[in-house]
mmCIF file of C-alpha atoms in Angstrom:
data_model
loop_
_atom_site.group_PDB
_atom_site.id
_atom_site.type_symbol
_atom_site.label_atom_id
_atom_site.label_comp_id
_atom_site.label_asym_id
_atom_site.label_seq_id
_atom_site.Cartn_x
_atom_site.Cartn_y
_atom_site.Cartn_z
ATOM 1 C CA MET A 30 -99.066 -78.358 -86.908
ATOM 2 C CA PRO A 31 -98.774 -76.851 -83.429
ATOM 3 C CA ASP A 32 -102.360 -76.930 -81.682
ATOM 4 C CA LEU A 33 -102.129 -73.587 -80.159
ATOM 5 C CA GLY A 34 -100.103 -70.180 -80.280
ATOM 6 C CA ILE A 35 -100.390 -67.744 -77.282
ATOM 7 C CA VAL A 36 -99.544 -64.077 -78.085
ATOM 8 C CA GLY A 37 -97.993 -62.617 -75.018
ATOM 9 C CA GLY A 38 -95.532 -64.154 -72.793
ATOM 10 C CA GLY A 39 -96.808 -62.830 -69.247
ATOM 11 C CA GLN A 40 -98.211 -64.783 -66.402
ATOM 12 C CA LEU A 41 -101.530 -65.057 -67.918
ATOM 13 C CA GLY A 42 -99.795 -66.997 -70.753
ATOM 14 C CA ARG A 43 -97.724 -69.033 -68.117
ATOM 15 C CA MET A 44 -101.297 -70.042 -66.735
ATOM 16 C CA LEU A 45 -102.692 -70.817 -70.087
ATOM 17 C CA LEU A 46 -99.491 -72.993 -70.578
ATOM 18 C CA TYR A 47 -100.369 -74.976 -67.271
ATOM 19 C CA ALA A 48 -104.001 -75.680 -68.426
ATOM 20 C CA ALA A 49 -102.784 -76.581 -72.264
ATOM 21 C CA TRP A 50 -100.239 -79.064 -71.034
ATOM 22 C CA ARG A 51 -102.495 -80.956 -68.995
ATOM 23 C CA TRP A 52 -104.249 -82.354 -72.188
ATOM 24 C CA GLY A 53 -100.933 -82.788 -74.127
ATOM 25 C CA LEU A 54 -101.295 -79.762 -76.594
ATOM 26 C CA ASP A 55 -98.511 -78.471 -78.290
ATOM 27 C CA CYS A 56 -97.955 -74.799 -77.791
ATOM 28 C CA ARG A 57 -95.898 -71.923 -79.044
ATOM 29 C CA VAL A 58 -95.600 -68.544 -77.336
ATOM 30 C CA LEU A 59 -94.795 -65.217 -78.906
ATOM 31 C CA GLY A 60 -93.154 -63.023 -76.246
ATOM 32 C CA ARG A 61 -91.577 -59.635 -75.936
ATOM 33 C CA SER A 62 -88.691 -60.330 -73.748
ATOM 34 C CA SER A 63 -86.419 -63.176 -73.349
ATOM 35 C CA THR A 64 -87.075 -62.947 -69.448
ATOM 36 C CA ASP A 65 -90.936 -63.324 -69.917
ATOM 37 C CA PRO A 66 -92.421 -65.806 -67.574
ATOM 38 C CA CYS A 67 -93.434 -68.161 -70.262
ATOM 39 C CA ALA A 68 -89.648 -68.203 -71.531
ATOM 40 C CA GLU A 69 -88.163 -70.723 -69.159
ATOM 41 C CA ILE A 70 -91.024 -73.223 -69.253
ATOM 42 C CA CYS A 71 -92.072 -73.484 -72.934
ATOM 43 C CA PRO A 72 -89.683 -74.785 -75.436
ATOM 44 C CA GLY A 73 -91.792 -73.111 -78.259
ATOM 45 C CA PHE A 74 -91.076 -69.662 -76.941
ATOM 46 C CA ARG A 75 -89.965 -67.039 -79.228
ATOM 47 C CA THR A 76 -89.389 -63.172 -79.130
ATOM 48 C CA LEU A 77 -90.030 -60.905 -82.224
ATOM 49 C CA ASP A 78 -90.362 -57.267 -82.894
ATOM 50 C CA TRP A 79 -94.099 -56.716 -82.282
ATOM 51 C CA ASN A 80 -94.017 -53.707 -84.657
ATOM 52 C CA ASP A 81 -93.024 -55.908 -87.427
ATOM 53 C CA THR A 82 -96.457 -56.978 -88.758
ATOM 54 C CA GLU A 83 -95.427 -59.325 -91.351
ATOM 55 C CA LYS A 84 -92.775 -61.285 -89.084
ATOM 56 C CA LEU A 85 -95.803 -61.596 -86.675
ATOM 57 C CA ILE A 86 -97.964 -63.033 -89.259
ATOM 58 C CA HIS A 87 -95.269 -65.479 -90.517
ATOM 59 C CA TRP A 88 -94.801 -66.600 -87.304
ATOM 60 C CA GLY A 89 -98.332 -67.942 -86.929
ATOM 61 C CA ARG A 90 -98.282 -69.517 -90.438
ATOM 62 C CA ASP A 91 -98.477 -73.137 -89.159
ATOM 63 C CA ILE A 92 -100.453 -72.705 -86.057
ATOM 64 C CA SER A 93 -104.083 -73.492 -86.166
ATOM 65 C CA CYS A 94 -105.450 -71.387 -83.433
ATOM 66 C CA PHE A 95 -104.244 -68.360 -81.309
ATOM 67 C CA ILE A 96 -105.039 -67.061 -77.753
ATOM 68 C CA LEU A 97 -104.001 -63.335 -76.960
ATOM 69 C CA GLU A 98 -103.191 -62.735 -73.106
ATOM 70 C CA ILE A 99 -102.720 -58.973 -74.095
ATOM 71 C CA GLU A 100 -104.621 -56.467 -76.104
ATOM 72 C CA HIS A 101 -101.663 -54.433 -77.594
ATOM 73 C CA VAL A 102 -101.104 -56.358 -80.919
ATOM 74 C CA ASP A 103 -101.696 -54.856 -84.435
ATOM 75 C CA VAL A 104 -105.086 -55.894 -85.355
ATOM 76 C CA ALA A 105 -103.745 -56.391 -89.018
ATOM 77 C CA VAL A 106 -101.982 -59.564 -87.701
ATOM 78 C CA LEU A 107 -105.246 -61.102 -86.405
ATOM 79 C CA GLU A 108 -106.949 -60.331 -89.949
ATOM 80 C CA ALA A 109 -104.536 -62.112 -91.676
ATOM 81 C CA TRP A 110 -104.531 -65.139 -89.668
ATOM 82 C CA GLU A 111 -108.459 -65.098 -89.800
ATOM 83 C CA ARG A 112 -108.100 -64.943 -93.737
ATOM 84 C CA ALA A 113 -105.975 -68.116 -93.321
ATOM 85 C CA ASN A 114 -109.095 -69.798 -91.664
ATOM 86 C CA LYS A 115 -107.297 -69.823 -88.162
ATOM 87 C CA ARG A 116 -109.181 -69.416 -85.021
ATOM 88 C CA VAL A 117 -108.184 -66.311 -83.126
ATOM 89 C CA PHE A 118 -109.332 -65.183 -79.545
ATOM 90 C CA PRO A 119 -110.446 -62.524 -79.306
ATOM 91 C CA SER A 120 -111.456 -61.995 -83.102
ATOM 92 C CA SER A 121 -109.965 -59.041 -84.919
ATOM 93 C CA GLN A 122 -113.250 -57.192 -84.784
ATOM 94 C CA THR A 123 -113.446 -57.391 -80.965
ATOM 95 C CA LEU A 124 -109.785 -56.520 -80.531
ATOM 96 C CA ARG A 125 -110.248 -53.451 -82.937
ATOM 97 C CA LEU A 126 -113.147 -52.310 -80.630
ATOM 98 C CA ILE A 127 -111.405 -53.086 -77.165
ATOM 99 C CA GLN A 128 -108.020 -51.230 -77.864
ATOM 100 C CA ASP A 129 -109.365 -47.981 -77.875
ATOM 101 C CA LYS A 130 -111.105 -47.071 -74.605
ATOM 102 C CA HIS A 131 -112.920 -44.474 -76.163
ATOM 103 C CA LYS A 132 -114.327 -46.483 -79.148
ATOM 104 C CA GLN A 133 -115.187 -49.254 -76.499
ATOM 105 C CA LYS A 134 -117.427 -47.003 -74.498
ATOM 106 C CA GLU A 135 -118.913 -45.542 -77.548
ATOM 107 C CA PHE A 136 -119.669 -48.970 -78.868
ATOM 108 C CA LEU A 137 -121.063 -50.178 -75.564
ATOM 109 C CA SER A 138 -123.147 -47.168 -75.413
ATOM 110 C CA GLY A 139 -124.562 -47.668 -78.901
ATOM 111 C CA LYS A 140 -125.526 -51.332 -78.145
ATOM 112 C CA GLY A 141 -127.571 -50.063 -75.497
ATOM 113 C CA CYS A 142 -125.332 -50.920 -72.399
ATOM 114 C CA SER A 143 -125.357 -48.832 -69.384
ATOM 115 C CA VAL A 144 -122.190 -46.648 -69.136
ATOM 116 C CA ALA A 145 -121.193 -43.689 -67.068
ATOM 117 C CA ASP A 146 -121.200 -40.382 -68.848
ATOM 118 C CA PHE A 147 -117.700 -40.072 -70.981
ATOM 119 C CA GLU A 148 -116.345 -37.567 -73.273
ATOM 120 C CA TYR A 149 -113.302 -37.859 -75.889
ATOM 121 C CA LEU A 150 -110.442 -35.186 -74.993
ATOM 122 C CA SER A 151 -107.757 -34.858 -77.866
ATOM 123 C CA SER A 152 -105.537 -32.736 -75.617
ATOM 124 C CA VAL A 153 -104.848 -31.454 -72.255
ATOM 125 C CA GLU A 154 -106.161 -27.955 -73.457
ATOM 126 C CA MET A 155 -109.754 -29.549 -73.415
ATOM 127 C CA LEU A 156 -109.689 -29.995 -69.832
ATOM 128 C CA ALA A 157 -112.239 -27.688 -68.337
ATOM 129 C CA PRO A 158 -113.689 -27.400 -64.860
ATOM 130 C CA ARG A 159 -116.617 -29.632 -65.527
ATOM 131 C CA HIS A 160 -114.161 -32.518 -65.593
ATOM 132 C CA ALA A 161 -112.912 -32.162 -62.360
ATOM 133 C CA SER A 162 -115.097 -34.772 -60.884
ATOM 134 C CA GLY A 163 -114.084 -37.804 -62.746
ATOM 135 C CA PHE A 164 -111.390 -39.641 -64.324
ATOM 136 C CA LEU A 165 -108.854 -39.625 -67.192
ATOM 137 C CA LYS A 166 -108.056 -42.621 -69.171
ATOM 138 C CA SER A 167 -105.521 -42.916 -72.100
ATOM 139 C CA CYS A 168 -107.441 -44.239 -74.916
ATOM 140 C CA ARG A 169 -104.733 -46.771 -75.677
ATOM 141 C CA GLU A 170 -101.968 -48.811 -74.117
ATOM 142 C CA GLY A 171 -103.200 -48.374 -70.616
ATOM 143 C CA TYR A 172 -103.364 -51.307 -68.214
ATOM 144 C CA ASP A 173 -102.902 -52.352 -64.535
ATOM 145 C CA GLY A 174 -103.719 -48.849 -63.468
ATOM 146 C CA ARG A 175 -101.461 -47.336 -65.674
ATOM 147 C CA GLY A 176 -102.852 -44.562 -67.858
ATOM 148 C CA VAL A 177 -105.423 -43.688 -65.152
ATOM 149 C CA PHE A 178 -105.475 -40.429 -63.366
ATOM 150 C CA GLN A 179 -108.419 -39.383 -60.959
ATOM 151 C CA LEU A 180 -109.062 -35.706 -61.476
ATOM 152 C CA GLY A 181 -109.722 -33.140 -58.462
ATOM 153 C CA SER A 182 -110.862 -29.601 -58.264
ATOM 154 C CA ALA A 183 -107.359 -28.147 -58.446
ATOM 155 C CA PHE A 184 -106.144 -26.497 -61.728
ATOM 156 C CA PRO A 185 -103.601 -26.504 -63.485
ATOM 157 C CA PHE A 186 -103.329 -30.401 -63.295
ATOM 158 C CA ARG A 187 -100.262 -32.182 -62.328
ATOM 159 C CA GLU A 188 -97.772 -33.195 -64.726
ATOM 160 C CA ASP A 189 -98.356 -37.009 -64.362
ATOM 161 C CA LEU A 190 -101.196 -36.886 -66.589
ATOM 162 C CA PRO A 191 -101.822 -39.844 -68.912
ATOM 163 C CA SER A 192 -101.006 -39.443 -72.716
ATOM 164 C CA PHE A 193 -103.633 -37.868 -74.742
ATOM 165 C CA PRO A 194 -105.982 -38.343 -76.323
ATOM 166 C CA CYS A 195 -107.902 -39.581 -73.324
ATOM 167 C CA LEU A 196 -111.228 -40.736 -72.275
ATOM 168 C CA TRP A 197 -112.895 -38.665 -69.575
ATOM 169 C CA GLU A 198 -115.304 -40.713 -67.434
ATOM 170 C CA LYS A 199 -117.567 -38.984 -65.047
ATOM 171 C CA GLY A 200 -117.039 -39.935 -61.329
ATOM 172 C CA VAL A 201 -119.840 -42.097 -59.958
ATOM 173 C CA GLU A 202 -120.213 -42.683 -56.080
ATOM 174 C CA ILE A 203 -119.408 -46.798 -56.140
ATOM 175 C CA LYS A 204 -120.588 -49.115 -53.847
ATOM 176 C CA GLN A 205 -118.820 -52.009 -55.549
ATOM 177 C CA GLU A 206 -116.718 -52.850 -58.229
ATOM 178 C CA ILE A 207 -117.781 -56.112 -59.904
ATOM 179 C CA SER A 208 -116.187 -58.474 -62.392
ATOM 180 C CA VAL A 209 -118.204 -61.065 -64.170
ATOM 181 C CA LEU A 210 -116.343 -63.640 -66.203
ATOM 182 C CA ALA A 211 -118.328 -64.900 -69.266
ATOM 183 C CA SER A 212 -117.490 -67.410 -71.874
ATOM 184 C CA GLN A 213 -119.343 -68.201 -75.394
ATOM 185 C CA ASP A 214 -118.335 -70.805 -77.760
ATOM 186 C CA MET A 215 -118.717 -71.043 -81.499
ATOM 187 C CA GLU A 216 -122.064 -72.373 -81.255
ATOM 188 C CA GLY A 217 -123.359 -69.625 -79.054
ATOM 189 C CA HIS A 218 -123.417 -71.500 -75.658
ATOM 190 C CA VAL A 219 -122.657 -69.338 -72.732
ATOM 191 C CA ARG A 220 -121.408 -69.895 -69.353
ATOM 192 C CA PHE A 221 -120.923 -67.089 -66.487
ATOM 193 C CA TYR A 222 -118.795 -67.575 -63.344
ATOM 194 C CA PRO A 223 -120.281 -66.065 -60.461
ATOM 195 C CA PRO A 224 -119.801 -62.222 -59.832
ATOM 196 C CA VAL A 225 -116.600 -61.108 -58.181
ATOM 197 C CA GLU A 226 -115.915 -58.117 -56.014
ATOM 198 C CA MET A 227 -112.808 -56.273 -56.852
ATOM 199 C CA VAL A 228 -111.296 -53.973 -54.255
ATOM 200 C CA PHE A 229 -108.716 -51.488 -55.662
ATOM 201 C CA ASP A 230 -105.698 -49.678 -54.258
ATOM 202 C CA PRO A 231 -106.245 -45.984 -54.165
ATOM 203 C CA ASP A 232 -102.822 -45.121 -55.142
ATOM 204 C CA SER A 233 -102.006 -47.607 -57.884
ATOM 205 C CA HIS A 234 -105.708 -48.126 -59.242
ATOM 206 C CA MET A 235 -104.836 -51.928 -59.449
ATOM 207 C CA MET A 236 -107.056 -54.575 -58.000
ATOM 208 C CA ASP A 237 -105.702 -55.232 -54.261
ATOM 209 C CA TYR A 238 -107.966 -58.091 -53.729
ATOM 210 C CA ALA A 239 -111.110 -59.865 -54.863
ATOM 211 C CA ILE A 240 -113.798 -61.855 -53.285
ATOM 212 C CA CYS A 241 -116.171 -64.664 -54.927
ATOM 213 C CA PRO A 242 -118.853 -64.811 -54.950
ATOM 214 C CA ALA A 243 -119.472 -61.185 -54.596
ATOM 215 C CA PRO A 244 -121.743 -60.221 -51.625
ATOM 216 C CA LEU A 245 -124.772 -59.463 -53.613
ATOM 217 C CA SER A 246 -128.602 -60.060 -53.096
ATOM 218 C CA GLU A 247 -130.053 -62.416 -55.534
ATOM 219 C CA GLU A 248 -131.677 -59.417 -57.400
ATOM 220 C CA GLU A 249 -128.131 -57.861 -57.834
ATOM 221 C CA LYS A 250 -126.701 -60.742 -59.013
ATOM 222 C CA GLU A 251 -129.408 -60.975 -61.668
ATOM 223 C CA ARG A 252 -128.762 -57.197 -62.697
ATOM 224 C CA ALA A 253 -124.742 -58.273 -62.822
ATOM 225 C CA PHE A 254 -125.604 -61.246 -65.106
ATOM 226 C CA SER A 255 -128.140 -59.327 -67.244
ATOM 227 C CA LEU A 256 -125.718 -56.514 -67.833
ATOM 228 C CA ALA A 257 -122.866 -59.205 -68.809
ATOM 229 C CA ALA A 258 -125.173 -61.085 -71.300
ATOM 230 C CA GLN A 259 -125.892 -57.563 -73.011
ATOM 231 C CA VAL A 260 -122.127 -57.141 -73.455
ATOM 232 C CA LEU A 261 -121.738 -60.496 -74.782
ATOM 233 C CA GLU A 262 -124.755 -59.812 -77.200
ATOM 234 C CA ALA A 263 -123.078 -56.588 -78.209
ATOM 235 C CA PHE A 264 -119.774 -58.299 -79.061
ATOM 236 C CA ASP A 265 -121.580 -61.238 -80.832
ATOM 237 C CA SER A 266 -118.304 -63.248 -80.760
ATOM 238 C CA ALA A 267 -117.031 -66.424 -79.379
ATOM 239 C CA GLY A 268 -114.484 -65.923 -76.426
ATOM 240 C CA LEU A 269 -113.919 -65.479 -72.742
ATOM 241 C CA PHE A 270 -114.734 -61.751 -71.410
ATOM 242 C CA ALA A 271 -113.883 -60.034 -67.976
ATOM 243 C CA ILE A 272 -116.795 -57.610 -67.825
ATOM 244 C CA GLU A 273 -115.982 -55.066 -65.019
ATOM 245 C CA MET A 274 -118.931 -52.960 -63.736
ATOM 246 C CA PHE A 275 -119.658 -50.095 -61.335
ATOM 247 C CA HIS A 276 -122.356 -50.813 -58.811
ATOM 248 C CA THR A 277 -123.439 -47.331 -57.525
ATOM 249 C CA VAL A 278 -124.621 -46.435 -54.072
ATOM 250 C CA GLU A 279 -127.840 -45.377 -55.834
ATOM 251 C CA GLY A 280 -128.249 -49.056 -57.234
ATOM 252 C CA GLU A 281 -127.210 -48.266 -60.824
ATOM 253 C CA TRP A 282 -125.163 -50.606 -62.777
ATOM 254 C CA TYR A 283 -122.542 -49.595 -65.495
ATOM 255 C CA VAL A 284 -120.123 -51.368 -67.801
ATOM 256 C CA ASN A 285 -116.515 -50.060 -66.842
ATOM 257 C CA GLU A 286 -114.317 -51.988 -69.159
ATOM 258 C CA VAL A 287 -114.241 -55.328 -70.998
ATOM 259 C CA ALA A 288 -111.276 -57.326 -71.223
ATOM 260 C CA PRO A 289 -111.673 -60.156 -74.151
ATOM 261 C CA ARG A 290 -109.234 -62.578 -72.505
ATOM 262 C CA VAL A 291 -108.261 -64.348 -69.341
ATOM 263 C CA HIS A 292 -108.306 -61.616 -66.261
ATOM 264 C CA ASN A 293 -106.847 -60.894 -62.767
ATOM 265 C CA SER A 294 -110.296 -61.021 -61.513
ATOM 266 C CA GLY A 295 -110.630 -64.861 -62.438
ATOM 267 C CA HIS A 296 -107.369 -66.224 -60.824
ATOM 268 C CA HIS A 297 -109.421 -67.802 -57.983
ATOM 269 C CA THR A 298 -111.212 -70.294 -60.397
ATOM 270 C CA ILE A 299 -107.739 -72.434 -60.707
ATOM 271 C CA GLU A 300 -108.449 -73.679 -57.116
ATOM 272 C CA GLY A 301 -112.280 -72.560 -56.533
ATOM 273 C CA HIS A 302 -114.014 -73.941 -59.370
ATOM 274 C CA PRO A 303 -114.402 -77.018 -61.455
ATOM 275 C CA THR A 304 -112.978 -75.214 -64.624
ATOM 276 C CA SER A 305 -110.320 -72.606 -64.189
ATOM 277 C CA GLN A 306 -110.684 -69.438 -66.536
ATOM 278 C CA PHE A 307 -107.585 -70.792 -68.150
ATOM 279 C CA GLU A 308 -108.975 -74.310 -68.972
ATOM 280 C CA GLN A 309 -112.269 -72.499 -70.241
ATOM 281 C CA MET A 310 -110.092 -70.519 -72.605
ATOM 282 C CA ILE A 311 -108.339 -73.764 -74.026
ATOM 283 C CA ARG A 312 -111.668 -75.231 -74.473
ATOM 284 C CA LEU A 313 -113.033 -72.494 -76.348
ATOM 285 C CA ALA A 314 -109.918 -72.184 -78.592
ATOM 286 C CA MET A 315 -109.966 -75.928 -79.097
ATOM 287 C CA GLY A 316 -113.617 -76.379 -79.931
ATOM 288 C CA TYR A 317 -114.157 -78.334 -76.714
ATOM 289 C CA PRO A 318 -117.477 -78.234 -74.629
ATOM 290 C CA LEU A 319 -117.528 -75.383 -71.986
ATOM 291 C CA GLY A 320 -116.680 -76.541 -68.427
ATOM 292 C CA GLU A 321 -118.803 -75.958 -65.166
ATOM 293 C CA THR A 322 -118.340 -72.483 -63.616
ATOM 294 C CA HIS A 323 -120.123 -72.849 -60.298
ATOM 295 C CA HIS A 324 -117.896 -72.273 -57.147
ATOM 296 C CA LEU A 325 -116.828 -75.164 -55.074
ATOM 297 C CA PHE A 326 -115.355 -72.881 -52.214
ATOM 298 C CA PHE A 327 -115.666 -69.268 -51.165
ATOM 299 C CA SER A 328 -112.563 -67.688 -52.443
ATOM 300 C CA ALA A 329 -110.263 -64.490 -52.596
ATOM 301 C CA THR A 330 -107.380 -63.466 -54.496
ATOM 302 C CA LEU A 331 -104.662 -61.269 -53.184
ATOM 303 C CA ASN A 332 -102.093 -59.687 -55.404
ATOM 304 C CA TRP A 333 -98.322 -59.707 -54.907
ATOM 305 C CA VAL A 334 -96.945 -56.636 -56.505
ATOM 306 C CA GLY A 335 -93.620 -54.831 -56.309
ATOM 307 C CA ALA A 336 -93.087 -52.686 -53.493
ATOM 308 C CA ALA A 337 -93.319 -48.932 -53.969
ATOM 309 C CA GLY A 338 -89.803 -47.993 -53.476
ATOM 310 C CA SER A 339 -88.558 -50.868 -56.032
ATOM 311 C CA SER A 340 -86.721 -49.984 -59.115
ATOM 312 C CA GLY A 341 -85.709 -51.910 -62.169
ATOM 313 C CA SER A 342 -83.947 -54.490 -60.397
ATOM 314 C CA SER A 343 -83.191 -58.366 -61.086
ATOM 315 C CA GLY A 344 -83.755 -60.789 -58.524
ATOM 316 C CA PRO A 345 -83.701 -62.941 -56.015
ATOM 317 C CA PHE A 346 -86.700 -61.392 -54.771
ATOM 318 C CA GLU A 347 -88.609 -62.194 -51.335
ATOM 319 C CA TYR A 348 -92.361 -62.219 -51.256
ATOM 320 C CA SER A 349 -93.853 -60.649 -48.008
ATOM 321 C CA GLY A 350 -96.147 -62.949 -46.254
ATOM 322 C CA LEU A 351 -95.000 -66.165 -47.863
ATOM 323 C CA GLN A 352 -94.144 -68.238 -44.771
ATOM 324 C CA GLU A 353 -97.856 -67.006 -43.390
ATOM 325 C CA VAL A 354 -99.289 -68.206 -46.673
ATOM 326 C CA LEU A 355 -97.827 -71.520 -46.733
ATOM 327 C CA SER A 356 -98.870 -71.994 -42.808
ATOM 328 C CA THR A 357 -102.460 -71.047 -43.803
ATOM 329 C CA PRO A 358 -104.831 -73.985 -44.955
ATOM 330 C CA GLN A 359 -106.173 -73.780 -48.489
ATOM 331 C CA ALA A 360 -103.912 -70.645 -49.467
ATOM 332 C CA TYR A 361 -102.146 -71.285 -52.558
ATOM 333 C CA PRO A 362 -99.278 -68.997 -53.738
ATOM 334 C CA HIS A 363 -98.689 -68.250 -57.471
ATOM 335 C CA ILE A 364 -95.131 -66.720 -58.114
ATOM 336 C CA TYR A 365 -94.984 -65.723 -61.809
ATOM 337 C CA GLY A 366 -91.077 -65.928 -62.318
ATOM 338 C CA LYS A 367 -90.581 -62.411 -63.604
ATOM 339 C CA LYS A 368 -87.202 -61.330 -63.376
ATOM 340 C CA GLU A 369 -87.324 -57.596 -63.006
ATOM 341 C CA LEU A 370 -89.151 -55.798 -60.260
ATOM 342 C CA ARG A 371 -90.882 -52.417 -60.687
ATOM 343 C CA PRO A 372 -93.283 -50.435 -58.410
ATOM 344 C CA PHE A 373 -96.770 -52.192 -58.564
ATOM 345 C CA ARG A 374 -95.755 -54.669 -61.071
ATOM 346 C CA LYS A 375 -97.617 -57.843 -60.715
ATOM 347 C CA MET A 376 -95.190 -60.624 -59.409
ATOM 348 C CA GLY A 377 -97.661 -63.061 -58.135
ATOM 349 C CA HIS A 378 -100.798 -63.855 -56.278
ATOM 350 C CA VAL A 379 -102.472 -65.868 -53.548
ATOM 351 C CA THR A 380 -105.705 -67.728 -53.694
ATOM 352 C CA VAL A 381 -107.543 -68.265 -50.354
ATOM 353 C CA LEU A 382 -110.262 -70.960 -50.071
ATOM 354 C CA ALA A 383 -113.069 -71.179 -47.176
ATOM 355 C CA LYS A 384 -116.267 -73.163 -46.756
ATOM 356 C CA GLU A 385 -118.003 -70.012 -45.304
ATOM 357 C CA PRO A 386 -117.659 -66.184 -45.783
ATOM 358 C CA SER A 387 -116.715 -65.735 -42.169
ATOM 359 C CA GLU A 388 -113.834 -68.225 -42.476
ATOM 360 C CA LEU A 389 -112.757 -66.365 -45.771
ATOM 361 C CA HIS A 390 -112.834 -62.838 -43.985
ATOM 362 C CA GLU A 391 -110.772 -64.277 -41.127
ATOM 363 C CA LYS A 392 -108.075 -65.571 -43.418
ATOM 364 C CA LEU A 393 -108.014 -62.337 -45.436
ATOM 365 C CA SER A 394 -107.871 -60.405 -42.198
ATOM 366 C CA PHE A 395 -104.866 -62.190 -41.286
ATOM 367 C CA LEU A 396 -103.072 -62.556 -44.646
ATOM 368 C CA ARG A 397 -103.788 -59.244 -46.354
ATOM 369 C CA PRO A 398 -101.636 -56.911 -44.032
ATOM 370 C CA ARG A 399 -98.670 -59.439 -44.235
ATOM 371 C CA ILE A 400 -98.691 -59.466 -48.138
ATOM 372 C CA ARG A 401 -99.142 -55.664 -48.679
ATOM 373 C CA ASP A 402 -95.634 -54.847 -48.082
ATOM 374 C CA GLY A 403 -95.111 -56.503 -51.519
ATOM 375 C CA VAL A 404 -92.244 -58.012 -53.254
ATOM 376 C CA ARG A 405 -88.507 -56.512 -52.835
ATOM 377 C CA LEU A 406 -85.091 -57.562 -53.527
ATOM 378 C CA ILE A 407 -83.639 -60.061 -50.968
ATOM 379 C CA GLY A 408 -82.008 -58.366 -48.131
ATOM 380 C CA SER A 409 -83.924 -55.117 -48.656
ATOM 381 C CA SER A 410 -86.323 -53.889 -45.873
ATOM 382 C CA LEU A 411 -89.949 -55.333 -46.178
ATOM 383 C CA GLY A 412 -91.354 -52.721 -43.961
#
């Protein structure tokens, strides 16, 4: 019987495979396309119609446990696997709460977790001037900045609004956006990674770069850990959770969103921590003890994304700043092997390590402007 099934063939699945292979685990991957990043490196890779619930259930019939690298999966599939006494991460109950952003926010608020004011809007007609200061988020299917729209004072609104129904969230004056990775095993043991500060691109609403540990006072760190612990208690489920938070200029802390899986804000853990988030997820799934999570270095993650003018093109590609990355001590490029280029699509990342924060910021100042040109077809202009 295969040890592990990974649902989703993207870059997160690819990095999970690397962690699983270190321990000789037999893995199968369920993807959406034959060009998924996992396809070229996993003999057990297969594609299916993800709308065919029965086929998905049947695919997992002889797999002992499952890890999801994406939330867009029919909950009924997970429920069927659980009834067959298979281990599933995240659980069907957690996934049901997470998939709909409004349900997620209602659940967290009902459990006493601090969240910014929000409202459910079933149609564009429900938009009113009071919503001008805030954000619209599609209730379902949004990710990597997609399905997010910052509202303004001008009415009527632009045509590129996300699809309804939407969650409206009141705008708050943000000092920092923080992510805390938290893991909890089947016996209730918990490990937190140090808080990470995420800096977002204002146009794509995607993470531009992240720094670990986040520059927080000891009191602020305790607030972040306390809120993360509250979220873990609310879900009351084993797994790995990326808990995104707003730290406001007034000193308030709000939960923004929760991802019940490995996450972009945790990629630095591969080189910067004793146990990467991917190994930690494998440990959880296999019932192994949780690994150490303290930081070994100050670290930063920079995303390589498809250039703004790129279209659905097939490679080969060139990655801006690759030469500079490779010439920088303790800078580690990760290229995902994606075959199609789209604007702002995540194509890779770079992890940078340093012994001191000043050294880290010096490396960031050098590399970030060189990477920001993104990924383009070889031969096209990089700036």
